[in-house]
Amino acid sequence: MTRPNATINPTKIGDKNDMIKDRDGRYVFPLLRDPADYEPCTFPLRKNADDPKHFPTLREWLQVFKKSIPSFRNTASGDSSVRDAKGKAAEFEAEYLKILIAIEKKPNGGPGLEGPGPVDVIKLCGMRDDLLRRLGFMDCFKTIKTQENARSLALLNRTLRQLDEMEESRRLFALLQGIFAGNIFDLGAAASADLYDNSGTDFEGTKDRLQPRPWLIDDATAFAYKWNNHTYKKAIMFVDNAGADVVLGMLPFAREMVRRGTQVVMAANEVPSINDITAQELEQVLELCTDQVLRTAYQEGSLVVVSSGNSLPIIDLRRVSRELADEALDADLVVMEGMGRAIETNLYAQFKCDSLKVGMVKHHEVARCLNGKLYDVVCKFEEIPQDKGEEESFCSMKEPVCAIQ
């Protein structure tokens, strides 16, 4: 919700005419360049891949979801809010496995696939989450999220101090590293869920082990140039996981943008899904922050939290909340963060304004599609050309002082 004191930029990139509403009361994100051509899912799930070396078959994609079932079952078994949680978790395991097997046999007509179009990751995630909720598991990762938020908040001030003490030329790279390191906390991916089960979260250790540049997709130098020669008026940030991801990764990045004069709107899930943070939980985190910059920004409206309207760990930008659509109308930067929102969906989404897509690859199959490897990182920046006057002014600016190593 926008705070009363928020300063709203009158320059509109979107327009009220771009507010397209569907029958369920969701809106098309008004900064999509061409909603008619928008395809949220990055990778098609084909029964027979054209290039099996680089593009997994439908069977392999279904195996990704099968491999994640034990983690969901184990977490759901410990949900004290559900009567007979162990029995219900076992029922989830059996039912979801049955659904996946049926889809493998009949890809275009299996259970839950009555809608238009072939099976995709949005449908597979939706069927999984719908089944969990139907069995009473409304937020079975809640305890883990609460614990990880508390742990990360305890480290936040130290992390911010380290960033503030850095030379400006190093700070943006450190902020990007923090986003990547935090994004490994993803309990929907089997590899990172196993990592969490074995060793918990280790933010500093993960930063030290990040892949060196050049990254899998690496537009960091171009982003650094824009960062140093331009102040965005308003940024919409789609955030991902609770814990280190949002607290130690995205909040420091949002804080730095606020300090540079940008109003930041953080869009989080409306409904719980895996360990993704909800808008309500993010507001609670901000209320617990003791950093004065974050507290002031949140109280005065230069840092705002809204519900994205989403209920999944990925996002279809044709179905967002009214409040997010309203906030987006005068934004000039879109930030998509996390594997689900920035890589598995929306990697190739085109916007009317500049966009930054950042995240870590946590599925072998996704890595194959991008010709990379597990735990590679993506930093994809797309700049919308300026008009002639602005472009001449921008091109005459000095070289960036921010070094991306």
Coordinates of N, CA and C in Angstrom, one line a residue, residues 7 15 26 65 146 154 240 257 295 340:
T7 N 6.0 10.3 -2.6 CA 6.1 11.2 -3.7 C 6.0 10.4 -5.0
D15 N -0.1 3.7 -18.8 CA -1.3 4.6 -18.9 C -2.5 3.8 -18.4
R26 N -7.9 -9.9 -11.9 CA -6.4 -9.6 -12.1 C -6.2 -8.7 -13.3
F65 N 10.0 -32.1 -11.1 CA 9.0 -32.0 -10.2 C 8.9 -33.2 -9.3
T146 N 10.0 -18.0 8.9 CA 10.1 -17.2 10.1 C 11.5 -17.3 10.7
A154 N 19.2 -10.6 11.9 CA 20.3 -10.5 12.8 C 21.7 -10.1 12.1
D240 N 11.6 -12.7 -4.3 CA 11.4 -14.1 -4.4 C 11.3 -14.7 -3.0
M257 N 19.1 2.0 -3.8 CA 18.4 2.7 -4.8 C 17.6 3.9 -4.1
R295 N 14.1 2.2 7.7 CA 13.0 2.6 8.5 C 12.3 3.9 8.0
G340 N 12.5 -18.5 -10.4 CA 11.2 -18.6 -10.8 C 10.6 -17.5 -11.6

